[in-house]
XYZ file of N, CA and C in Angstrom:
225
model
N 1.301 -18.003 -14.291
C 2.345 -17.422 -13.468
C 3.095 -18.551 -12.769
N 4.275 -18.688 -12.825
C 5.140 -19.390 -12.037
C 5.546 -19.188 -10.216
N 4.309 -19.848 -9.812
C 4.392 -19.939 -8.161
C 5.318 -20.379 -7.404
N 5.977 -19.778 -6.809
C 6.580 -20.192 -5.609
C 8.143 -20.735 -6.278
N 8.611 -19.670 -7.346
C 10.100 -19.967 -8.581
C 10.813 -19.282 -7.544
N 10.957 -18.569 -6.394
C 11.496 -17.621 -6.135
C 11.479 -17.177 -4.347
N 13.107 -17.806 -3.823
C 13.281 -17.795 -2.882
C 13.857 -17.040 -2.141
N 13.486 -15.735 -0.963
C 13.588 -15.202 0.172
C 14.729 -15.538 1.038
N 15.759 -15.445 1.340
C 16.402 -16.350 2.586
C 16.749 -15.168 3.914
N 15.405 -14.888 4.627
C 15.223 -14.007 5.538
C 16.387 -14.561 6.930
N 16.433 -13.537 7.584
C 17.203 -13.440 8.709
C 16.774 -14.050 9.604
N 15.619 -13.842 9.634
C 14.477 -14.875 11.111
C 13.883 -15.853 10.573
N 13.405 -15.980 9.582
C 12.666 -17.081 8.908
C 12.935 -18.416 8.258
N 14.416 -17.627 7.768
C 14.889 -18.838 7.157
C 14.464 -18.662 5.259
N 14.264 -19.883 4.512
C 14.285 -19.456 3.643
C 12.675 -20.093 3.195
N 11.783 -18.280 2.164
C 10.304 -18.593 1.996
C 10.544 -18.401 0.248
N 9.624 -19.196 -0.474
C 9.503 -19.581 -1.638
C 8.209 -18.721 -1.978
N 7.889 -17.859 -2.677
C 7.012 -17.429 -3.722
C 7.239 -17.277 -4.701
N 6.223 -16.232 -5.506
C 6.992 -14.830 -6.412
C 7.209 -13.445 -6.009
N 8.152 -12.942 -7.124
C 8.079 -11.473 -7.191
C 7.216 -10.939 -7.621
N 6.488 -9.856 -7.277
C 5.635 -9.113 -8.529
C 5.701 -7.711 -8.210
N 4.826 -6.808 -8.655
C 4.702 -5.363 -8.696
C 3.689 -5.396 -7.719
N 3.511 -3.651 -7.272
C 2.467 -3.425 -6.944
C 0.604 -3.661 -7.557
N 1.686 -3.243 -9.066
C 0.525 -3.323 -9.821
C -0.101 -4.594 -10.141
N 0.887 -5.533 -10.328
C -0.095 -7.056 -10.743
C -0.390 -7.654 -9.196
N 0.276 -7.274 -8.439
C -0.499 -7.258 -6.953
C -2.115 -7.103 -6.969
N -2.105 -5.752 -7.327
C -3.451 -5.293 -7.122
C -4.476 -6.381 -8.480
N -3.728 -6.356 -9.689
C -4.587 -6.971 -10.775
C -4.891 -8.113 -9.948
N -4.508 -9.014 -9.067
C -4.510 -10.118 -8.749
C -5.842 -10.011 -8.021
N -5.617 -9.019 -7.119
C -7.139 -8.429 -6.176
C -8.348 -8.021 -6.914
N -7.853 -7.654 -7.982
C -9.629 -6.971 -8.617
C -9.551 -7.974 -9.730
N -9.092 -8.637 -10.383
C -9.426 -9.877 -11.404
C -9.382 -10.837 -10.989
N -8.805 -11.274 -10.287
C -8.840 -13.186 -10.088
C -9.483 -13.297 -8.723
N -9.888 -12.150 -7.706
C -10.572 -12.343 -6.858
C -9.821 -13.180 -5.439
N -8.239 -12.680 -5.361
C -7.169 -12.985 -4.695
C -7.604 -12.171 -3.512
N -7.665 -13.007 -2.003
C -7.592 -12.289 -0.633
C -6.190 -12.326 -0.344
N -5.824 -11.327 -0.658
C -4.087 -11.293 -0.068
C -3.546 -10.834 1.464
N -3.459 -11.095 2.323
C -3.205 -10.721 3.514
C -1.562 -9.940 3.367
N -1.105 -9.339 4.492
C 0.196 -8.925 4.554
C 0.764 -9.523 5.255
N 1.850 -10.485 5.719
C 2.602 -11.184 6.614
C 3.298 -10.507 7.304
N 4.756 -9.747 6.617
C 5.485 -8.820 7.073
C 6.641 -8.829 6.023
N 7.643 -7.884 6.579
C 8.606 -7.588 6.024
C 9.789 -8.569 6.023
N 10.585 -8.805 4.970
C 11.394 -10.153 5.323
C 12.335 -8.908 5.026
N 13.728 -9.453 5.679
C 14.728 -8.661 5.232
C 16.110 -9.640 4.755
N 16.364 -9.911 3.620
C 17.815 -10.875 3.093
C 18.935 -10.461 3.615
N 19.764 -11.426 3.331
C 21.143 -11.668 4.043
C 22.314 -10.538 3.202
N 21.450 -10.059 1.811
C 21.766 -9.126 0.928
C 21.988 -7.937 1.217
N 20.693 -7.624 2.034
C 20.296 -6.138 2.813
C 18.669 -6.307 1.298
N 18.213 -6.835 0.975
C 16.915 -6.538 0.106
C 16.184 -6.379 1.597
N 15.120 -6.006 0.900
C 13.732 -6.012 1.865
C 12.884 -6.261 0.939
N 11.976 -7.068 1.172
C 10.708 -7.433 0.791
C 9.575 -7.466 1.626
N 8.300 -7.088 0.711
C 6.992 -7.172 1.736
C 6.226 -8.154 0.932
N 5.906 -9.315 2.353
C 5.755 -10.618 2.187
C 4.033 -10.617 2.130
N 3.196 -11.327 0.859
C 1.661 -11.420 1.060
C 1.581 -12.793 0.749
N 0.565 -12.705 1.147
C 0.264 -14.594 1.504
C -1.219 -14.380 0.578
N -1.258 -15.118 -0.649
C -3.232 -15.093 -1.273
C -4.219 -16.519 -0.242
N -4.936 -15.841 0.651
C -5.792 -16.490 1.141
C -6.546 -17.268 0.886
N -7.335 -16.830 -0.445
C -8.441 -17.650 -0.878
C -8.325 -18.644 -1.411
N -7.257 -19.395 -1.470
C -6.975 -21.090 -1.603
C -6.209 -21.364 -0.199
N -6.437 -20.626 0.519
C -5.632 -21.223 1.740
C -5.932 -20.565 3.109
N -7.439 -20.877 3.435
C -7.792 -19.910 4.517
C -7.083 -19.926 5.618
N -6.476 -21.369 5.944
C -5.600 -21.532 7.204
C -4.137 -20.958 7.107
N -3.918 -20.574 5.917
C -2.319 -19.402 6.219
C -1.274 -20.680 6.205
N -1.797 -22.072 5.828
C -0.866 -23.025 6.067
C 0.287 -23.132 4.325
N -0.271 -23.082 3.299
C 0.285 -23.803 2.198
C -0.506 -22.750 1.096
N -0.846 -21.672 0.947
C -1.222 -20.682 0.109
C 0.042 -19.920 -0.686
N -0.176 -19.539 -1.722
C 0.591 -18.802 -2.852
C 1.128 -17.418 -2.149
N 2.687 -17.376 -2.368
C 2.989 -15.997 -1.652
C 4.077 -15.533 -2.947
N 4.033 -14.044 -2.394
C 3.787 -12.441 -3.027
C 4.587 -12.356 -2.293
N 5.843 -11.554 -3.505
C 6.948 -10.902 -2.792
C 7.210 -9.416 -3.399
N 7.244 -8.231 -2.732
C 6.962 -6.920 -3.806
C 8.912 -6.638 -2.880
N 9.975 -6.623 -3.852
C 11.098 -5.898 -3.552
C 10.929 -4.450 -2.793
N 11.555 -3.924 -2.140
C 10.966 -2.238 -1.905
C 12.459 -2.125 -1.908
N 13.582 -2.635 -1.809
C 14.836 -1.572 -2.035
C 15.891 -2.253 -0.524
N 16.934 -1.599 0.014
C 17.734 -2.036 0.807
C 17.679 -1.258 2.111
């Protein structure tokens, strides 16, 4: 999977680098590869997108430099 191809440019945040994915390879990520995904929050683009932002923990317990999850939900 191509990490972090894919940039966010939120209203408060500025701009965050992950991927996109589904709900569903979300979840594959949780029950096969053994991914702790936390929820960050909602970013909202300069577009009007909204995205809900997950951060995978288990290479990055400190929340500093871990792989992030972007699931689109609509405008």
């Amino acid at each position: 999977m191509d990490i972090n191809r894919f940039c966010v440019n939120d209203k408060t945040l500025g701009s965050c680098w992950g991927t996109v994915v589904t709900f569903d390879l979300l979840e594959e990520l949780i029950s096969y590869e053994g991914c702790k995904m936390q929820f960050k929050q909602r970013l909202y683009e300069w577009n009007g997108t909204v995205y809900l932002w997950f951060k995978d923990m288990s290479r990055d317990p400190d929340g500093l430099t871990g792989d992030n999850y972007f699931i689109e939900v609509g405008a």
